Short mmCIF file of C-alpha atoms in Angstrom, two decimals:
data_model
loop_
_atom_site.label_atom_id
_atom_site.label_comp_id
_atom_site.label_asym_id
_atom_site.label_seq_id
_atom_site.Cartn_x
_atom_site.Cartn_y
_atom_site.Cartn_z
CA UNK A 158 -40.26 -9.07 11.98
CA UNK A 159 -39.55 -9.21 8.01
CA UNK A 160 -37.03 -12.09 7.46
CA UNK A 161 -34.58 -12.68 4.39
CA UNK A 162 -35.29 -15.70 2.59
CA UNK A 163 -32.21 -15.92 0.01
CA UNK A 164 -30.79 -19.23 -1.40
CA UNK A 165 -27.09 -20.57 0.03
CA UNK A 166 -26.37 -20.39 -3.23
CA UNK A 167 -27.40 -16.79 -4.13
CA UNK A 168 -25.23 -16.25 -0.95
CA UNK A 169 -22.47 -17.81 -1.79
CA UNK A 170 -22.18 -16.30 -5.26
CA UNK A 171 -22.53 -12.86 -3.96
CA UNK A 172 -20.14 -13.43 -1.78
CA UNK A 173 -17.21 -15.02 -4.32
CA UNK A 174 -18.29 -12.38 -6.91
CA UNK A 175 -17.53 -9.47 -4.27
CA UNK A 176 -14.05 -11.27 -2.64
CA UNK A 177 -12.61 -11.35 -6.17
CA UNK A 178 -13.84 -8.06 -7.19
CA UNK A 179 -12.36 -6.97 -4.30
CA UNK A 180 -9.05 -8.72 -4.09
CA UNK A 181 -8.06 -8.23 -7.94
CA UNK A 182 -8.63 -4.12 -7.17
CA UNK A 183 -6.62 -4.09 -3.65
CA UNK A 184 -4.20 -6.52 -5.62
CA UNK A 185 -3.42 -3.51 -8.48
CA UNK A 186 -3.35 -0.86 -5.69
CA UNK A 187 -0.83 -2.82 -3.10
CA UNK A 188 0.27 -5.53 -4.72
CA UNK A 189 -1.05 -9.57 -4.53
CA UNK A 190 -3.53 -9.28 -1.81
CA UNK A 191 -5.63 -11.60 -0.01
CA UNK A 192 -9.18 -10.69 1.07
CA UNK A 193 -11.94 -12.52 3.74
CA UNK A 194 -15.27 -11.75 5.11
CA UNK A 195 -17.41 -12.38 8.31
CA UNK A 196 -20.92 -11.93 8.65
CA UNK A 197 -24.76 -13.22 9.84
CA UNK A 198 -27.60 -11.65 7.19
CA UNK A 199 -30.35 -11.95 10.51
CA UNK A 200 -29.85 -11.21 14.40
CA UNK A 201 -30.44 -14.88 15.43
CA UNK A 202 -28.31 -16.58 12.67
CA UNK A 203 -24.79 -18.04 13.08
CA UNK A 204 -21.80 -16.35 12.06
CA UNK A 205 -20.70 -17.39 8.57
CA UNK A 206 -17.25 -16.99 7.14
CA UNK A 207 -15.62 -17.01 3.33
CA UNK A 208 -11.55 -17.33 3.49
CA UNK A 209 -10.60 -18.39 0.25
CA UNK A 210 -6.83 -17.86 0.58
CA UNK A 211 -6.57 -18.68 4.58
CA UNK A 212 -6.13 -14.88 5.08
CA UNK A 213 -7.43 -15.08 8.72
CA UNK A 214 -5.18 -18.33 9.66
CA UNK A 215 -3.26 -17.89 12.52
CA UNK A 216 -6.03 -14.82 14.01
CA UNK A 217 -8.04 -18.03 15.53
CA UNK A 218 -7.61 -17.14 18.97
CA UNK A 219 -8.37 -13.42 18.63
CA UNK A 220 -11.67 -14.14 16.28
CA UNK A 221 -13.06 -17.21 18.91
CA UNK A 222 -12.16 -14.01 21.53
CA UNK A 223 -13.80 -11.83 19.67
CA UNK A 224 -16.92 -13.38 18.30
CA UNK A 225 -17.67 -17.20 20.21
CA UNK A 226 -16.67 -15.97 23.73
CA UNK A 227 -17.82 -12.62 23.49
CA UNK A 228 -21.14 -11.99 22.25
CA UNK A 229 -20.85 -8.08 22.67
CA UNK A 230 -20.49 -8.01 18.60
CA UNK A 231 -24.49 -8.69 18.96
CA UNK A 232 -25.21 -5.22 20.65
CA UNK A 233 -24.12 -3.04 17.99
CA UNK A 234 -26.55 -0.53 16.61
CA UNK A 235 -28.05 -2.86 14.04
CA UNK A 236 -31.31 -2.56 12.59
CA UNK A 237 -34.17 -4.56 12.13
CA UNK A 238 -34.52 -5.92 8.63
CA UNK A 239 -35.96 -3.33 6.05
CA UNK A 240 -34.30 -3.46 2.42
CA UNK A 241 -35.13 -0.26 1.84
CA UNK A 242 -33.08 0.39 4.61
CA UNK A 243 -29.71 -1.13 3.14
CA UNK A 244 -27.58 1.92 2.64
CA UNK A 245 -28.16 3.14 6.32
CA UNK A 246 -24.84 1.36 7.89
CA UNK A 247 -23.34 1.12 11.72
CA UNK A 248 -20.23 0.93 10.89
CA UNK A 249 -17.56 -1.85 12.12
CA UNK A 250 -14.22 -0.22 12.56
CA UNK A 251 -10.84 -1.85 11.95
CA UNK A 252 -10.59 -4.52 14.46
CA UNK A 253 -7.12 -3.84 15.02
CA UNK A 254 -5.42 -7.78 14.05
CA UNK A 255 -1.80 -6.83 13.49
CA UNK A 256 -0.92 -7.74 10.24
CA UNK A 257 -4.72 -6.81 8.75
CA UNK A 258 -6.89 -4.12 7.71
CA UNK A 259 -10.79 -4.75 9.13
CA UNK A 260 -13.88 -2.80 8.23
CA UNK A 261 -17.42 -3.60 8.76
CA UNK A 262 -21.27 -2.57 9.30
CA UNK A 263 -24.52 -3.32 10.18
CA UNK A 264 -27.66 -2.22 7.72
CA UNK A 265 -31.41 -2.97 7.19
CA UNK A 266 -30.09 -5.71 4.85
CA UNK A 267 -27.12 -7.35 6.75
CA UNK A 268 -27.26 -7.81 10.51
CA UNK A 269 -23.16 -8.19 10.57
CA UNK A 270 -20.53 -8.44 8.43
CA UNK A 271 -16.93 -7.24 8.50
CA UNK A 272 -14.66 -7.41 5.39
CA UNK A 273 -10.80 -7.92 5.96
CA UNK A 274 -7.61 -7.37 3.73
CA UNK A 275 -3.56 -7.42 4.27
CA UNK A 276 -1.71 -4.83 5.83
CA UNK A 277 1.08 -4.12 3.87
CA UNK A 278 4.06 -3.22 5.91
CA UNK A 279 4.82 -0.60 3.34
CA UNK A 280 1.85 1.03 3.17
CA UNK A 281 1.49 5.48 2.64
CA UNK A 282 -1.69 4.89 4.43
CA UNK A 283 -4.31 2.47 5.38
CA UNK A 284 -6.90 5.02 4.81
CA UNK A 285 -7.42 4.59 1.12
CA UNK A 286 -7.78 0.28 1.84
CA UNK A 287 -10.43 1.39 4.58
CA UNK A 288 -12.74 3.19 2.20
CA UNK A 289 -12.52 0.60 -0.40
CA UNK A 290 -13.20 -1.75 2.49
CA UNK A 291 -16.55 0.81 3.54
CA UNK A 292 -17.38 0.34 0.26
CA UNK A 293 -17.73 -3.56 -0.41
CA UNK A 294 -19.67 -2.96 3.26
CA UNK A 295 -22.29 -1.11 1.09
CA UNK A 296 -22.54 -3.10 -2.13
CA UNK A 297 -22.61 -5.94 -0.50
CA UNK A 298 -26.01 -4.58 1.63
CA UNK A 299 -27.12 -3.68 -1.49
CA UNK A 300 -27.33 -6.82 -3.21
CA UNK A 301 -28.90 -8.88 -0.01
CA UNK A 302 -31.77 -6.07 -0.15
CA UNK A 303 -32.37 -7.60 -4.05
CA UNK A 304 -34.13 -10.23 -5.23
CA UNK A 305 -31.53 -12.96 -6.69
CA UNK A 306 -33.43 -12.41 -9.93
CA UNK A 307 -32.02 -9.25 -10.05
CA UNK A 308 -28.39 -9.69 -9.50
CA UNK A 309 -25.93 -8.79 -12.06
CA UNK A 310 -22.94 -9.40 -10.28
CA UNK A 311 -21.67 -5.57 -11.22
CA UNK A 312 -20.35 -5.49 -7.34
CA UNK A 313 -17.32 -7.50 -8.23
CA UNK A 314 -16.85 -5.14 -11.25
CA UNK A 315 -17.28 -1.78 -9.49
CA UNK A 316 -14.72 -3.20 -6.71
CA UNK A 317 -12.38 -4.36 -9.14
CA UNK A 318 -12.00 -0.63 -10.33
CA UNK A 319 -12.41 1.49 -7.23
CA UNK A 320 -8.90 2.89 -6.75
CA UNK A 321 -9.30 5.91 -7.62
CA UNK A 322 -12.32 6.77 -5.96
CA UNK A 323 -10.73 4.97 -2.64
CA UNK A 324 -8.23 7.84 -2.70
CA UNK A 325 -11.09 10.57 -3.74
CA UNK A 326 -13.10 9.15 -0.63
CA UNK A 327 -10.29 9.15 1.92
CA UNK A 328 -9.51 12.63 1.19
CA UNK A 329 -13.29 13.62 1.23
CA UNK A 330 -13.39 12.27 4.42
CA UNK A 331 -10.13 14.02 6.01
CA UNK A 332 -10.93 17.56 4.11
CA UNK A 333 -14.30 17.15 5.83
CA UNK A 334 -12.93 16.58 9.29
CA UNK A 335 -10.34 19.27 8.89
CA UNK A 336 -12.57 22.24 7.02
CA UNK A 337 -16.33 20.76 7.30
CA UNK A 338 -18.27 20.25 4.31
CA UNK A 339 -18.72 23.45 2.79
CA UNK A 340 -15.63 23.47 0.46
CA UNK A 341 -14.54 24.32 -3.31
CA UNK A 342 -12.34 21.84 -4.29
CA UNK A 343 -12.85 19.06 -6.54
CA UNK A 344 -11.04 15.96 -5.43
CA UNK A 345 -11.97 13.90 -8.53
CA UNK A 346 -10.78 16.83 -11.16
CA UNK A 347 -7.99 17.30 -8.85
CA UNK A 348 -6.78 13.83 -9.08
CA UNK A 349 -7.43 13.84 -12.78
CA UNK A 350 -4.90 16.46 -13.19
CA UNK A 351 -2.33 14.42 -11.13
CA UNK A 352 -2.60 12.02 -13.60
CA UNK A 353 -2.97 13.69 -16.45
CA UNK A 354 0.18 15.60 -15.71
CA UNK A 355 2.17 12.90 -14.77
CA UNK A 356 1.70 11.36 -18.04
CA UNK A 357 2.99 14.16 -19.79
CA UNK A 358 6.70 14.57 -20.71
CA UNK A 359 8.32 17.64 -21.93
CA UNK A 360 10.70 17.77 -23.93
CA UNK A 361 11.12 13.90 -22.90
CA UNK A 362 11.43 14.75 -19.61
CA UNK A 363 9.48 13.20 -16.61
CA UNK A 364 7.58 16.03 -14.42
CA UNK A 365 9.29 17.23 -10.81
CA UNK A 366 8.31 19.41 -8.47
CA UNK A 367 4.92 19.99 -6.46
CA UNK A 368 1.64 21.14 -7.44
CA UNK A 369 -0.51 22.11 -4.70
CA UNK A 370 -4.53 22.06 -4.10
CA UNK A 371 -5.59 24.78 -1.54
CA UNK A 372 -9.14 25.61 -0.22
CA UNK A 373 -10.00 28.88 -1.16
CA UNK A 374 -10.59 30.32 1.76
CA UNK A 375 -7.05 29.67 2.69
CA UNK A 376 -5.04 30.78 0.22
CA UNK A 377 -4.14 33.78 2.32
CA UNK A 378 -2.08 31.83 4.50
CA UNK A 379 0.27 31.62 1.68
CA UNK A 380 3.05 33.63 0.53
CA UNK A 381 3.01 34.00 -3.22
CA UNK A 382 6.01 34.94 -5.37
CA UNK A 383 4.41 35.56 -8.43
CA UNK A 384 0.14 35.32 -9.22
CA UNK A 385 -1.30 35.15 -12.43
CA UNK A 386 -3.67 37.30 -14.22
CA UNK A 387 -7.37 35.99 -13.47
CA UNK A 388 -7.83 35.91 -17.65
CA UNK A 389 -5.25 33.55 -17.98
CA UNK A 390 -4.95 31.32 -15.52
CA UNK A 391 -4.52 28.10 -16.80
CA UNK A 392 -7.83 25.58 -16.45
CA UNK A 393 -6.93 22.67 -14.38
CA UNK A 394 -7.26 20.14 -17.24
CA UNK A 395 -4.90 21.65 -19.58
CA UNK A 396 -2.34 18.94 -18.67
CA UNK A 397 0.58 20.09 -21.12
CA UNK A 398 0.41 23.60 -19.71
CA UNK A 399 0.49 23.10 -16.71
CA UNK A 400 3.23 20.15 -17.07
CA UNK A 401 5.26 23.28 -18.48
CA UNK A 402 4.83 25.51 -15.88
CA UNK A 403 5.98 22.66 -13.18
CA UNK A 404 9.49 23.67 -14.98
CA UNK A 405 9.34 26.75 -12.80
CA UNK A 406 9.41 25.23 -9.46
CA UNK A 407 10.95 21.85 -10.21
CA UNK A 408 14.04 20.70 -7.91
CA UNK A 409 13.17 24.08 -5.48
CA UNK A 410 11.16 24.11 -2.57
CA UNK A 411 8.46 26.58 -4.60
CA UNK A 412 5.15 25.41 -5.69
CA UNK A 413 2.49 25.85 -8.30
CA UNK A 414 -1.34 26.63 -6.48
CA UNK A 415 -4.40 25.60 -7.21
CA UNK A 416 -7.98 26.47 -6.04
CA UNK A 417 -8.95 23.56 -7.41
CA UNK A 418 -10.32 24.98 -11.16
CA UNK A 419 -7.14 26.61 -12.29
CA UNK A 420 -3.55 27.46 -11.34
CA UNK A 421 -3.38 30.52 -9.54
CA UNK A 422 0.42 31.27 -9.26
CA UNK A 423 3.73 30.08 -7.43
CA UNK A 424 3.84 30.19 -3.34
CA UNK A 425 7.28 29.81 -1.22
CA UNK A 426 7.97 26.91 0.36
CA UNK A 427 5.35 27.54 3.83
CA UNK A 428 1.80 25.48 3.65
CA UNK A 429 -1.57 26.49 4.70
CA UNK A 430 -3.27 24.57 7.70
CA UNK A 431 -4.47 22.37 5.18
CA UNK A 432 -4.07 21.30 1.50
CA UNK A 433 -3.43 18.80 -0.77
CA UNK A 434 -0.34 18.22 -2.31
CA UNK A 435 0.99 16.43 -5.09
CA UNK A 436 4.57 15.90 -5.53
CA UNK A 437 6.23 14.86 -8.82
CA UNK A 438 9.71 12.77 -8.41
CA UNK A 439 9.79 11.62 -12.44
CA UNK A 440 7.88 8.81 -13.36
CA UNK A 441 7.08 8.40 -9.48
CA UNK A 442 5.30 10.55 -7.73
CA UNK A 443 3.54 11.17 -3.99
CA UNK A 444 -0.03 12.53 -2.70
CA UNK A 445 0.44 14.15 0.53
CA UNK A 446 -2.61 15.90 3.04
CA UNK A 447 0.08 18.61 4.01
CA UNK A 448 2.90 16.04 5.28
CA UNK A 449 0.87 12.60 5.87
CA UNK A 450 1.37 10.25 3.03
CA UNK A 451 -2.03 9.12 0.96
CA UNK A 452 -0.93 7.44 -2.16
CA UNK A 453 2.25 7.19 -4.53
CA UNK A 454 0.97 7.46 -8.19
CA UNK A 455 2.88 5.57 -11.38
CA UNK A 456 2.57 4.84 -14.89
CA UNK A 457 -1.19 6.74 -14.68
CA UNK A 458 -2.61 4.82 -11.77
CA UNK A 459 -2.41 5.02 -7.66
CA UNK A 460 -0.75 3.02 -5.32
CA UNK A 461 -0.68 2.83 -2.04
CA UNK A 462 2.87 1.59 -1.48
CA UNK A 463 5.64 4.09 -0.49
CA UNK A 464 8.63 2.27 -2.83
CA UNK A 465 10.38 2.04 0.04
CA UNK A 466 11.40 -1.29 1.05
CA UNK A 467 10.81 -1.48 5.05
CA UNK A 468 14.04 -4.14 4.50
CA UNK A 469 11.90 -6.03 7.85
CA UNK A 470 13.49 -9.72 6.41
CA UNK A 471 17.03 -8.01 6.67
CA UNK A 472 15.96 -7.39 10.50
CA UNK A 473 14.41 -10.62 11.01
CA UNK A 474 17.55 -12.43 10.08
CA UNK A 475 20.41 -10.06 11.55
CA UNK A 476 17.91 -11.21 15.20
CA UNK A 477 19.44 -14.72 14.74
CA UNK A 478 23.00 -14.13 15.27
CA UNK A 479 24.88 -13.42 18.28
CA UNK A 480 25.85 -9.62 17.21
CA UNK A 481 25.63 -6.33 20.07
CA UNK A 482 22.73 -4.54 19.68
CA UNK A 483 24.30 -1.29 18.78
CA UNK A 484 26.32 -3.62 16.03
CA UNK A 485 22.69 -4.86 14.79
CA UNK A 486 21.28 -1.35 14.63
CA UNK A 487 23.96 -0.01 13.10
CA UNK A 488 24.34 -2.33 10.28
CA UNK A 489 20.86 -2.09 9.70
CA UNK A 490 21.03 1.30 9.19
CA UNK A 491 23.74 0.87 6.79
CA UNK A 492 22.08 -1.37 4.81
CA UNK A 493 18.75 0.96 4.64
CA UNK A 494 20.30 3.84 3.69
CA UNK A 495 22.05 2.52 0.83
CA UNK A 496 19.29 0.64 -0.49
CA UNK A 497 16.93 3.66 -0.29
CA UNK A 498 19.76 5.98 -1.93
CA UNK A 499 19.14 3.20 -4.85
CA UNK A 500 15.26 3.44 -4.98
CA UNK A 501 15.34 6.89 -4.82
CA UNK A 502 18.03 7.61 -7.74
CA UNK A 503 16.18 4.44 -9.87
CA UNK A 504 19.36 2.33 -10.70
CA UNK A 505 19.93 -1.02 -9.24
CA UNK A 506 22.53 -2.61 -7.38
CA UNK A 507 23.27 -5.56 -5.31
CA UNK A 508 24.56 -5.62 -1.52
CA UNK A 509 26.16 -8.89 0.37
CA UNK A 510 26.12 -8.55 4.02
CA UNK A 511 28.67 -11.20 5.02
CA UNK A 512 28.16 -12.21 8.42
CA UNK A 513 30.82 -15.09 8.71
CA UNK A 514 32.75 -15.39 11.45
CA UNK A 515 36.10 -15.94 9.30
CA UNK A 516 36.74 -13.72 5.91
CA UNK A 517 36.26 -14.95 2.77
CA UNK A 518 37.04 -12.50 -0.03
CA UNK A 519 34.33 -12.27 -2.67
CA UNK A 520 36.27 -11.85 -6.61
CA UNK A 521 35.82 -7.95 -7.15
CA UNK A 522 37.74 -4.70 -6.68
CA UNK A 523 39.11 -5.00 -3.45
CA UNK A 524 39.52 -1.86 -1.41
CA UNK A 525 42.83 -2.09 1.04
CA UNK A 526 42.02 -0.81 3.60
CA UNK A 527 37.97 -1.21 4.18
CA UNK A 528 36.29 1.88 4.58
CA UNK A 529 34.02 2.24 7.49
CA UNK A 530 30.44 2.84 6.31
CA UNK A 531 29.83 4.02 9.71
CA UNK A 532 31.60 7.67 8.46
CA UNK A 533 28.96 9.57 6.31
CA UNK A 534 31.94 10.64 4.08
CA UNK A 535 32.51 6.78 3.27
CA UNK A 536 28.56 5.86 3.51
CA UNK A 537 28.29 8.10 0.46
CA UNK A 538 31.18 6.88 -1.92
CA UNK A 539 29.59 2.98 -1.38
CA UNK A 540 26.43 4.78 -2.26
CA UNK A 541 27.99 6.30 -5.25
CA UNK A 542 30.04 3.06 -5.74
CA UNK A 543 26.70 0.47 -5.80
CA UNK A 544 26.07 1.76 -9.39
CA UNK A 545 28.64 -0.20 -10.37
CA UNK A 546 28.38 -3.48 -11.97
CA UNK A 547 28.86 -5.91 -9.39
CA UNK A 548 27.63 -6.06 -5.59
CA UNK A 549 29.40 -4.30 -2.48
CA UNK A 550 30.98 -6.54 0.11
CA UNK A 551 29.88 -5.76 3.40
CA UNK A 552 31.32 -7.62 7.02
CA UNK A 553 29.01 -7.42 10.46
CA UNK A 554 31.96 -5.00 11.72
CA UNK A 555 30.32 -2.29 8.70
CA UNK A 556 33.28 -2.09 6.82
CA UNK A 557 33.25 -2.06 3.10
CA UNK A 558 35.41 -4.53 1.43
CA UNK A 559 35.02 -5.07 -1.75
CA UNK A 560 32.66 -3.40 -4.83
CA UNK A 561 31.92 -4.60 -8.17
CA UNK A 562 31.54 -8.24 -6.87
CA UNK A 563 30.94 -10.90 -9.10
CA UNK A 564 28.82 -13.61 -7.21
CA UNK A 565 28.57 -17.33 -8.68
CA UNK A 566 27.50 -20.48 -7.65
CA UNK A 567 25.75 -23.58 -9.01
CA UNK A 568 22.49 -23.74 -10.46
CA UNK A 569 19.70 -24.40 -7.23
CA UNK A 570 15.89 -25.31 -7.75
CA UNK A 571 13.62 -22.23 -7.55
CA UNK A 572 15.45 -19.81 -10.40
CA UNK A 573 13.58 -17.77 -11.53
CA UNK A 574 14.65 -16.37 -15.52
CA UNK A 575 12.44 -13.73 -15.37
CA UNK A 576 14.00 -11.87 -12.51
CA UNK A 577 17.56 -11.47 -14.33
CA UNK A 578 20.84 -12.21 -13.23
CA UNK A 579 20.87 -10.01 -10.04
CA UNK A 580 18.81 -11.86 -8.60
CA UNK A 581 19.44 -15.62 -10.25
CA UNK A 582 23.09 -14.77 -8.96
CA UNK A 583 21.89 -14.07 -5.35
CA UNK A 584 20.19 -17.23 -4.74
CA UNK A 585 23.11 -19.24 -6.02
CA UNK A 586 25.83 -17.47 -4.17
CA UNK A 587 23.76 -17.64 -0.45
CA UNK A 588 22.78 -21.45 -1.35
CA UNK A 589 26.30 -21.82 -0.49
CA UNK A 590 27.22 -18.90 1.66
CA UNK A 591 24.58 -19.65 3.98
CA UNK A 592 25.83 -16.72 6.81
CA UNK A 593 25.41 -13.80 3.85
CA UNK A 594 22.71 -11.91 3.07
CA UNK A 595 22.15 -10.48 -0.57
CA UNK A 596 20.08 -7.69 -1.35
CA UNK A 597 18.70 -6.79 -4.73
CA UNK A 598 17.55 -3.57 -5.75
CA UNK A 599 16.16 -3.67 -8.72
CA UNK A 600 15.86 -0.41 -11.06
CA UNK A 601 11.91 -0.71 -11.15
CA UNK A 602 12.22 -0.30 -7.84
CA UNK A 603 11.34 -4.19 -6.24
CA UNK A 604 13.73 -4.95 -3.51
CA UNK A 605 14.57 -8.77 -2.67
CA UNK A 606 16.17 -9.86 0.34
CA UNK A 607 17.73 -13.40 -0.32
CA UNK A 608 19.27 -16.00 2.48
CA UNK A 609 20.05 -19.19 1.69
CA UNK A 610 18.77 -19.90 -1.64
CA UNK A 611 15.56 -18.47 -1.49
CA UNK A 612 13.89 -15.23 -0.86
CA UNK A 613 12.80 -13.91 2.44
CA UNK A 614 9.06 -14.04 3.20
CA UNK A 615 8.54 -14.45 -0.97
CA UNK A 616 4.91 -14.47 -1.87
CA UNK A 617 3.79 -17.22 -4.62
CA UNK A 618 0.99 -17.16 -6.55
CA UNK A 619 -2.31 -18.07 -5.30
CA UNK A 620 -2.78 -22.32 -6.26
CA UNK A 621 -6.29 -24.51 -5.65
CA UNK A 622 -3.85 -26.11 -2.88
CA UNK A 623 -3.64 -22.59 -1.04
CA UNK A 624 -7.79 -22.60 -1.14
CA UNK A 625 -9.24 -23.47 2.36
CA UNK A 626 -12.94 -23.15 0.80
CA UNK A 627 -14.65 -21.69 -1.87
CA UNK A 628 -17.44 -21.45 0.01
CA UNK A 629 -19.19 -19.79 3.07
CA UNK A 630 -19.05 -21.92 6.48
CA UNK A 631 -20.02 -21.43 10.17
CA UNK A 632 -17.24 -19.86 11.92
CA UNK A 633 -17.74 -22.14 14.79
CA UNK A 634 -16.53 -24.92 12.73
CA UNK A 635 -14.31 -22.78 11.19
CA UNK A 636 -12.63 -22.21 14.23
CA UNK A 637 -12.88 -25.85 15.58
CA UNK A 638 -14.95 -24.56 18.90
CA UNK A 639 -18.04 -27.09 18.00
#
């Protein structure tokens, strides 16, 4: 049997060049994001790991499970070693670690390897992360079937800018499964035009409504109110025209169709089986596969968040008090809906949920009595009232107390100038109101969830002190099992 003879170094610079290349491109599609790999290049060889950030800290258990006491891993349909062989892959799927997103393969080139990122908790879908994931499985086969002479290094590149065709390949891959591989429309013009048209003002104004992308052999499962003429049907890439005729259907539940090439007319507000929508919401917009989220797109790129904060810090710390369960749940609801009325209208606002035992009046407009956000009636003048300057005062009991709330305290280490007063404000008021929450919604859309002086789970930047290695090691001695 052939065997690879490549340098540790060759290795290990293939390996660095593809983890950055990969974590730079997940980083602009989710947000900072760390990225790891696993793998053996022959069937007899060790396992070797590369965790520059400590991404797979704290999954020690589940890996020596996994990969030391199990051997199983070994018996996948791997091939023996022929280069010319390195794009035929046995895929690895997603290991299921809570908290991560796994995918792997085995090729003429690589015995093993399996390539891990975050799991964002606020995520459209994982399904995009997967194919870039698929992805760095191939380029990375590729480059062990070369020569080192022959390396360029253009993995880390073609990673670093693969978010668009992540989203082309997950929907290749569902359209596929759903309508086999004989079909019309072209995912990479199609996505084009989502761009292209979301770029384009009129009149000043941001795009709304939904554009829609239906096979042709469906589009008699719709029910269209009004079709064009087949000699003027706009082409798909005439972004301005098109942006005009979104007018039509914007803030109604009609839609503009495509087949893909052109638009085709307006439908009612009933889907086919299958199709692809995208939905404008002004500068912010959503890719849907009928109603399962792909991708939000922004500011002419995609992303795979849904700017939505999940708010799962505000649950976290509402856990450590002594508060009924129906109280907890409640409040919690509260909180989410008003924050989400915020994201969704793009304004920002500040929200202190007081959870002292005695009350403390924060300076602001009082309101005599509270109102009980637990009414919908009331729920939607605090929504209407967090616009205001100011933040709303909320108690555990969900009563609103106060709006327009000026909060002050002394100047604390970890301030951050950039972030504005909202949030400089927050982390000096619950430095010394250590029972109160303070939520900041900012009108970009980043939500902050700040308890005693600092923010919840807050991500820094990446430091040399955060490195665990910038190199490849055995797992074994990764794991501390020799």
């Amino acid at each position: 049997m052939k065997t690879k003879h490549h340098s540790q170094s060759f290795i290990g610079r293939c390996i660095l060049d593809t983890l950055a290349g990969l974590r730079e491109g997940l980083s602009r599609f989710s947000g900072n994001s760390r990225s790891a790999v696993i793998f053996c290049l022959n069937p007899g060889d060790p396992l070797l790991i590369c965790d520059p950030q400590n991404l797979l800290r704290g999954y020690e258990p589940k890996l020596k499970d996994l990969y030391i006491d199990n051997q199983s891993w070994r018996d996948e349909d791997c091939q023996r070693y022929d280069r010319k062989l390195y794009n035929r892959i046995a895929p690895v799927e997603n290991l299921q670690l809570d908290g991560l997103i796994s995918y792997g393969g085995c090729s003429g080139a690589v015995y093993y390897q399996v390539w891990f990122t975050e799991h964002h908790p606020n995520m459209c879908s994982i399904g995009p992360t997967e194919r870039w994931l698929e992805h760095t499985v191939l380029r990375f086969s590729h480059d062990m079937a070369n020569e080192s002479r022959l390396y360029t290094g253009i993995s880390g590149s073609f990673l670093r800018e693969y978010t668009t065709h992540a989203v082309r390949d997950y929907i290749v891959d569902q359209v596929n499964l759903r309508l086999g591989i004989d079909t019309h429309v072209r995912i990479y013009q199609a996505l084009e035009s989502v761009l292209g048209i979301s770029k384009t003002p009129e009149e000043g104004a941001v795009p709304h409504g939904e554009l829609i992308f239906v096979e042709p052999r469906l589009l008699h499962q719709l029910n269209m109110i009004a079709e064009f003429s087949s000699e003027q049907q706009p082409q798909l890439n005439h972004h301005k025209h098109i942006r005009k005729l979104l007018l039509s259907v914007e803030h109604s539940n009609n839609k503009l169709v495509s087949n893909g090439t052109r638009i085709l007319g307006v439908c009612d507000q009933h889907l086919p089986e299958f199709c692809l929508v995208a939905d404008f919401q002004g500068k912010l917009g959503y890719l849907r596969l009928n109603d399962d989220l792909v991708c939000s797109f922004e500011d002419g790129s995609f992303n795979s968040t849904t700017h939505r904060a999940k708010l799962f810090e505000v649950e976290e710390i509402l856990l450590d008090y002594d508060l009924d369960t129906s109280v907890r749940n409640s409040l919690f609801q509260v909180v989410s809906a008003l924050v989400h009325n915020a994201e969704t209208n793009g304004f920002g606002c500040t929200l202190v949920v007081d959870l002292e035992d005695d009350y403390t009046g924060i300076s602001g407009q009082l309101l005599t009595p509270p109102i009980d956000l637990q009414q919908p009636e009331s729920l939607a003048l605090a929504a209407g009232l967090s616009r205001t300057d100011g933040a709303l005062h909320i108690r555990a009991d969900q009563y609103l107390y106060a709006f327009a709330c000026l909060l002050d305290g002394l100047s604390i280490p970890g301030e951050d100038r950039a972030r504005g007063a909202r949030y400089n404000s927050a982390l000096r008021f619950t430095a010394i109101r250590n029972n109160s929450i303070v939520i900041v919604v900012s009108s970009d859309r980043p939500v902050s969830v700040i308890y005693r002086g600092v923010e919840a789970r807050k991500r820094h930047p990446f430091t040399p002190a955060d490195f665990c290695s910038l190199s490849t090691e055995l797992l074994s001695t990764w794991l501390g099992s020799d």
